[in-house]
Coordinates of C-alpha atoms and ligand atoms in Angstrom, one line a residue:
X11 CA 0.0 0.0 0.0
X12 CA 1.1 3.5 -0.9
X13 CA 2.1 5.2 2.5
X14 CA -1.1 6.2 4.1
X15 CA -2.5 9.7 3.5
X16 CA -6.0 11.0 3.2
X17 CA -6.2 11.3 -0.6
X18 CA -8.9 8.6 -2.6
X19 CA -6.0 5.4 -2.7
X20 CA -4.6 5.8 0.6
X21 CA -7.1 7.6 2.6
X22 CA -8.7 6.2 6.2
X23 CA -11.3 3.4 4.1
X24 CA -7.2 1.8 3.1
X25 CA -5.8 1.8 6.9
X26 CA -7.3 -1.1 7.9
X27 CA -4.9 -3.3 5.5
X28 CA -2.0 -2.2 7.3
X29 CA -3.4 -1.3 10.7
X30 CA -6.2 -4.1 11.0
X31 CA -7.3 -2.2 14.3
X32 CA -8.7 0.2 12.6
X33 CA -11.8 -2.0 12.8
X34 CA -11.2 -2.0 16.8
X35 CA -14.0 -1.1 18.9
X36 CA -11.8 1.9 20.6
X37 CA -11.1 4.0 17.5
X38 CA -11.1 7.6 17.3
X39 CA -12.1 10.4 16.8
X40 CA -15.7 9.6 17.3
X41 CA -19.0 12.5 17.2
X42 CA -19.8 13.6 20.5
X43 CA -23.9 13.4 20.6
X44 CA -25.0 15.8 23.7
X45 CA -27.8 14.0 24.3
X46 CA -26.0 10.4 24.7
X47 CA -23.0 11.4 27.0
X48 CA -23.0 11.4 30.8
X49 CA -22.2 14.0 33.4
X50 CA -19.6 12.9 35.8
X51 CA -19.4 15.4 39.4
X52 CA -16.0 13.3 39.6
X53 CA -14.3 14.8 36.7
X54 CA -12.5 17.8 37.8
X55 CA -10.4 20.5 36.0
X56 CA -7.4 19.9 34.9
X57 CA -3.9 21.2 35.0
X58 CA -1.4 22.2 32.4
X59 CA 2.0 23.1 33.4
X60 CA 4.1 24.1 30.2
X61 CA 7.7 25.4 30.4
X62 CA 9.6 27.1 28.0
X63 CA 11.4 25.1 25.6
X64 CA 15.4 25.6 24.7
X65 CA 15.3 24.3 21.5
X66 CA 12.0 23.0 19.2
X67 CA 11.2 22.1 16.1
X68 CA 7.8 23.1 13.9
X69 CA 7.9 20.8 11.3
X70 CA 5.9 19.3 8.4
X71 CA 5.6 15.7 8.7
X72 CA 3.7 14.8 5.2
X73 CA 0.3 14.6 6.8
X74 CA 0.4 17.7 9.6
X75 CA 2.4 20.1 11.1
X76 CA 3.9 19.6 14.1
X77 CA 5.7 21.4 17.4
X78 CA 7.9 19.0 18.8
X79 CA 10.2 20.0 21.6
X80 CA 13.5 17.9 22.6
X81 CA 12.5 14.8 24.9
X82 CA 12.2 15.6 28.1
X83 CA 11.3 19.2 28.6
X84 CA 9.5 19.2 31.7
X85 CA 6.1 20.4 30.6
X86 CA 3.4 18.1 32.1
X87 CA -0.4 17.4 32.7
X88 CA -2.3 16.7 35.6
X89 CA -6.1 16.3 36.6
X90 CA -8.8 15.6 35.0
X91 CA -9.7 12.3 34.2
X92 CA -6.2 11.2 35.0
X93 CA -4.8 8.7 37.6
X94 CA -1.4 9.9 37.1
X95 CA 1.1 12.9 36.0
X96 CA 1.6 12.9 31.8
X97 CA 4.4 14.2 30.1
X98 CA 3.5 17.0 26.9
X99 CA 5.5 15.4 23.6
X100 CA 4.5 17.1 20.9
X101 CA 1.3 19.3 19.4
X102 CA -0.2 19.0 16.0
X103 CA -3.2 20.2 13.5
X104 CA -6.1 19.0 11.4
X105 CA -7.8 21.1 9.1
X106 CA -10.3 21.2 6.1
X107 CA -9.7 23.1 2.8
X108 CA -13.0 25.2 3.5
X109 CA -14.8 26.3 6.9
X110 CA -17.2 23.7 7.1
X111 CA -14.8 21.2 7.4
X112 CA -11.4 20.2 9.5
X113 CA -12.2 18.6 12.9
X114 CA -12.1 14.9 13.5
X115 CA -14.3 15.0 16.4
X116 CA -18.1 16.2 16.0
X117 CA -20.1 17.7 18.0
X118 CA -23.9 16.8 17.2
X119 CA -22.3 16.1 13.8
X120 CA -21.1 19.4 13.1
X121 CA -17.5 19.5 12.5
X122 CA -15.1 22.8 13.3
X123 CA -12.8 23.7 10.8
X124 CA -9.7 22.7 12.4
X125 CA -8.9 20.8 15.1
X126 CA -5.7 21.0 17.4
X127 CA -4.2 18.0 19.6
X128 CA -1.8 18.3 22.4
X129 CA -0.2 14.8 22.6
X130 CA 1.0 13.6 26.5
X131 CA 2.3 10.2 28.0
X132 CA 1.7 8.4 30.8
X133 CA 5.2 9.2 32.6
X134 CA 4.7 6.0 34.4
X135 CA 6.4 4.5 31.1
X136 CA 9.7 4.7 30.7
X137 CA 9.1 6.7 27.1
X138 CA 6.9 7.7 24.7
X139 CA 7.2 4.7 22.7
X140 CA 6.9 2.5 25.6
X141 CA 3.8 4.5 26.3
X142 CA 1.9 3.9 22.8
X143 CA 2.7 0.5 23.1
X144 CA 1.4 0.2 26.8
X145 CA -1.7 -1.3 26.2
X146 CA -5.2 0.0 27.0
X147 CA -6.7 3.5 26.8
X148 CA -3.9 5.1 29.5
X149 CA -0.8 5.5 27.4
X150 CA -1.9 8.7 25.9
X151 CA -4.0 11.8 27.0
X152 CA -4.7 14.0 24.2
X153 CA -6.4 17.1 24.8
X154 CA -8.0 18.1 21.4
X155 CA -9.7 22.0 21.2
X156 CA -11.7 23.1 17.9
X157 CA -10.8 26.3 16.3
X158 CA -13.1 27.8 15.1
X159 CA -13.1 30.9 12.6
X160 CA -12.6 34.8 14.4
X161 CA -10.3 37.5 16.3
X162 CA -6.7 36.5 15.5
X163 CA -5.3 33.9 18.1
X164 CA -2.7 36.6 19.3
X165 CA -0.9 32.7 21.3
X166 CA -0.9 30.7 18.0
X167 CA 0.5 33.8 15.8
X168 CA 4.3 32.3 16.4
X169 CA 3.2 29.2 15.0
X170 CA 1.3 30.2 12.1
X171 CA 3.9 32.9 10.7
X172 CA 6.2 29.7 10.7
X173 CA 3.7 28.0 8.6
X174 CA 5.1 29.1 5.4
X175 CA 9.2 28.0 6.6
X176 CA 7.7 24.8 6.6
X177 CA 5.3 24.4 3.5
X178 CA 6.5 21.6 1.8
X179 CA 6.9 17.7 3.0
X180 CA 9.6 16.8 5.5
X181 CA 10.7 20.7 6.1
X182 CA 11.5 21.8 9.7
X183 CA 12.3 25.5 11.4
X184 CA 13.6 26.1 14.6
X185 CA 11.2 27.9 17.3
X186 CA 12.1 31.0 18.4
X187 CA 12.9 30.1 22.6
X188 CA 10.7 32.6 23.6
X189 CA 7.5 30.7 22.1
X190 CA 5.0 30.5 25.3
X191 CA 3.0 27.3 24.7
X192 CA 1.1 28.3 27.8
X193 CA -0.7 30.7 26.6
X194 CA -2.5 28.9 23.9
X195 CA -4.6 27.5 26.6
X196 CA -7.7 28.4 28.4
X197 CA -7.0 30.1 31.5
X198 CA -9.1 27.1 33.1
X199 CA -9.4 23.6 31.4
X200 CA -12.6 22.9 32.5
X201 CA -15.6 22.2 30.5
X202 CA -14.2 18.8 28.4
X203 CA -15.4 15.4 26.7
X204 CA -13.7 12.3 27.6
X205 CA -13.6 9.1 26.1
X206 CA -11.3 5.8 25.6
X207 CA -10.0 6.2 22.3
X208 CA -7.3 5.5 19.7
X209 CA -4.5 7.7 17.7
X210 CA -6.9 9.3 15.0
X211 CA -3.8 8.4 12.0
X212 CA -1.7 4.7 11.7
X213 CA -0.5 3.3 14.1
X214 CA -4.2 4.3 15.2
X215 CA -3.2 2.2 18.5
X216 CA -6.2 2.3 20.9
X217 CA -3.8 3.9 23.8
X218 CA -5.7 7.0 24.3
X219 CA -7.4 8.8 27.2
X220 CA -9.1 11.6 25.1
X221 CA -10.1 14.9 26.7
X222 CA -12.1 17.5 23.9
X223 CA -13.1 20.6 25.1
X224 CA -16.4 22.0 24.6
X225 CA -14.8 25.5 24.3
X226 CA -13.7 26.1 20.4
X227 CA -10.3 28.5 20.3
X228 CA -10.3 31.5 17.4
X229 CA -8.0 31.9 14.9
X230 CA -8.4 34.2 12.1
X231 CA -9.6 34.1 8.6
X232 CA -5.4 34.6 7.7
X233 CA -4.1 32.1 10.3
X234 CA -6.7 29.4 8.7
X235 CA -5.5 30.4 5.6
X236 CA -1.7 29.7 6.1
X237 CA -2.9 26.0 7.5
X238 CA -4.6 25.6 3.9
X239 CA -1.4 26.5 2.7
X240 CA 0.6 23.4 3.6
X241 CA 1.5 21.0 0.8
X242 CA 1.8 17.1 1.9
X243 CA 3.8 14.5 0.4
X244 CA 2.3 14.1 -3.0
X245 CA 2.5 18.0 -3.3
X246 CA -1.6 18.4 -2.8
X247 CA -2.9 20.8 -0.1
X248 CA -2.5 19.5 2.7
X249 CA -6.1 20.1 3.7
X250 CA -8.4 17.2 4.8
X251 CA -6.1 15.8 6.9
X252 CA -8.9 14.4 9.2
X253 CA -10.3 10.9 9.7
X254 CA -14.1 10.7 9.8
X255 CA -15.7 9.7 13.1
X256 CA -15.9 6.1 14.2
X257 CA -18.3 3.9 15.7
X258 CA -18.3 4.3 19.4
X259 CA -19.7 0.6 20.1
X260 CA -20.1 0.0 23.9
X261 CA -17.8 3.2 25.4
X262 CA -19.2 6.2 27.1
X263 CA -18.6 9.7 27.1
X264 CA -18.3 11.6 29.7
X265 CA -19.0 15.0 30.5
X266 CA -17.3 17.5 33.4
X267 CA -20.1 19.8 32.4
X268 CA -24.0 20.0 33.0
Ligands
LIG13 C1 5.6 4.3 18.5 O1 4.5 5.1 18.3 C2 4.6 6.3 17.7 C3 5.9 6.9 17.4 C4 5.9 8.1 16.9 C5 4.7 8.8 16.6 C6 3.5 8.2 16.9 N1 2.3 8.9 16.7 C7 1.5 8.5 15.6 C8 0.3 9.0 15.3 C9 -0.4 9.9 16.2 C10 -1.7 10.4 16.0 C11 -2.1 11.2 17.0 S1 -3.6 12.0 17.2 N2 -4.1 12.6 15.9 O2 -4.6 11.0 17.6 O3 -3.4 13.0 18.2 S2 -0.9 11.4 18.1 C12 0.2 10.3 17.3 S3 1.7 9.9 17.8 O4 1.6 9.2 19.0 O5 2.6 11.0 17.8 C13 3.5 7.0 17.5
LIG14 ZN1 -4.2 14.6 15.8

């Protein structure tokens, strides 16, 4: 099989050939139907401690783009749903090539044009790796935020005037040190989904605590522009990069909201 991708011959209906889990019951993303997911008075706020990184890449990985800092920066998460303390490794995009179209999870089937994951592991593991491979749904917590179309996002601007450094396939640029991560972020992380769930591209290994919130972040008409910019690996736009939701079988979602 061609590597995967999202175009017609290697697009998610092809992943199950190499990844047969893709047929799991696990997979992700999933639509979030309001009226079938349960509050939970036990699911409390969670905590986000990002420090600044010495030296990170933004980089364009054929199917997103991607800010990855060196391993081990110290920048964790806390809270919520989760039992124990997860280390941040790396945050990336998924976007549509108009604005009724991008997110990979729903909400009461409406999708956002864009959707942003920040990707952590269980630091019980002794790496990242160790943490996909872990087994069951604690291995990974990914918070995942809409974006949605508006004001400029003034915390996201560093990112997105990068965007064009790293417009073609397998192109990286340095981040400038005094990016603040932190501030892309809610002031308070508080009104989220959360599910058992899979990475949404191959491996699609069904390691993931997933945590969406109900908030969407702004970015402006430019900024979405610059993502529709991006060229993958076959030299398309890179837009579309976004699987289409999966059955949720016998999982519940929870709610930290009313
Ligand atoms: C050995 O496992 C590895 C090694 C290197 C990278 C990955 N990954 C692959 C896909 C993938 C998809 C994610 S999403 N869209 O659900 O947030 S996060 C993620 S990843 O864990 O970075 C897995
Ligand atoms: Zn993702």
């Amino acid at each position: 099989m061609a590597p995967w991708g999202y175009e017609k011959d290697n697009g998610p209906a092809h992943w199950h050939k190499d990844c047969p889990i893709a047929n799991g019951k696990n997979q992700s993303p999933i639509d979030l139907i309001n009226g079938e997911v349960k509050y939970d008075s036990g699911l409390k706020p969670l905590t986000a401690k990002y420090v600044p990184f010495s030296d990170a890449k933004f980089l364009n990985n054929g199917h997103s783009v991607q800010f990855q800092p060196s391993a081990g920066n110290g920048s964790e998460l806390t809270g919520g749903p989760l039992a124990v303390k997860y280390n941040f490794e790396q945050f990336h995009f998924h976007w549509g090539n108009n604005d009724t179209e991008g997110s990979e999870h729903r909400v009461d089937g409406k999708m956002y044009p864009a959707e942003l994951h920040f990707v952590h592991w269980n630091s019980t593991n002794p790496s990242f790796k160790d943490a996909v491979g872990s087994g069951g749904p604690n291995g990974l917590a990914v918070l995942g935020f809409f974006l949605k179309v508006g004001a400029e996002n003034a915390a996201l601007k560093p990112i997105t005037d990068l965007i064009p450094k790293v417009k073609d396939a397998g192109t990286s640029v340095t981040v400038p040190s005094n990016f603040d991560m932190q501030a892309i972020l809610p002031a308070t992380l508080t009104d989220y989904y959360t599910y058992d769930g899979s990475l949404t591209t191959p491996p699609l290994a069904e390691c993931v605590k997933w945590i969406v919130f109900k908030q969407p972040l702004e970015v402006s008409a430019a900024q979405m522009e610059a993502f529709r910019s991006v060229i993958n690996r076959d030299g398309k736009p890179m837009g579309g990069n976004y699987r289409p939701p999966c059955p949720l079988h016998d999982r519940a979602v929870k709610t930290s909201f009313k």
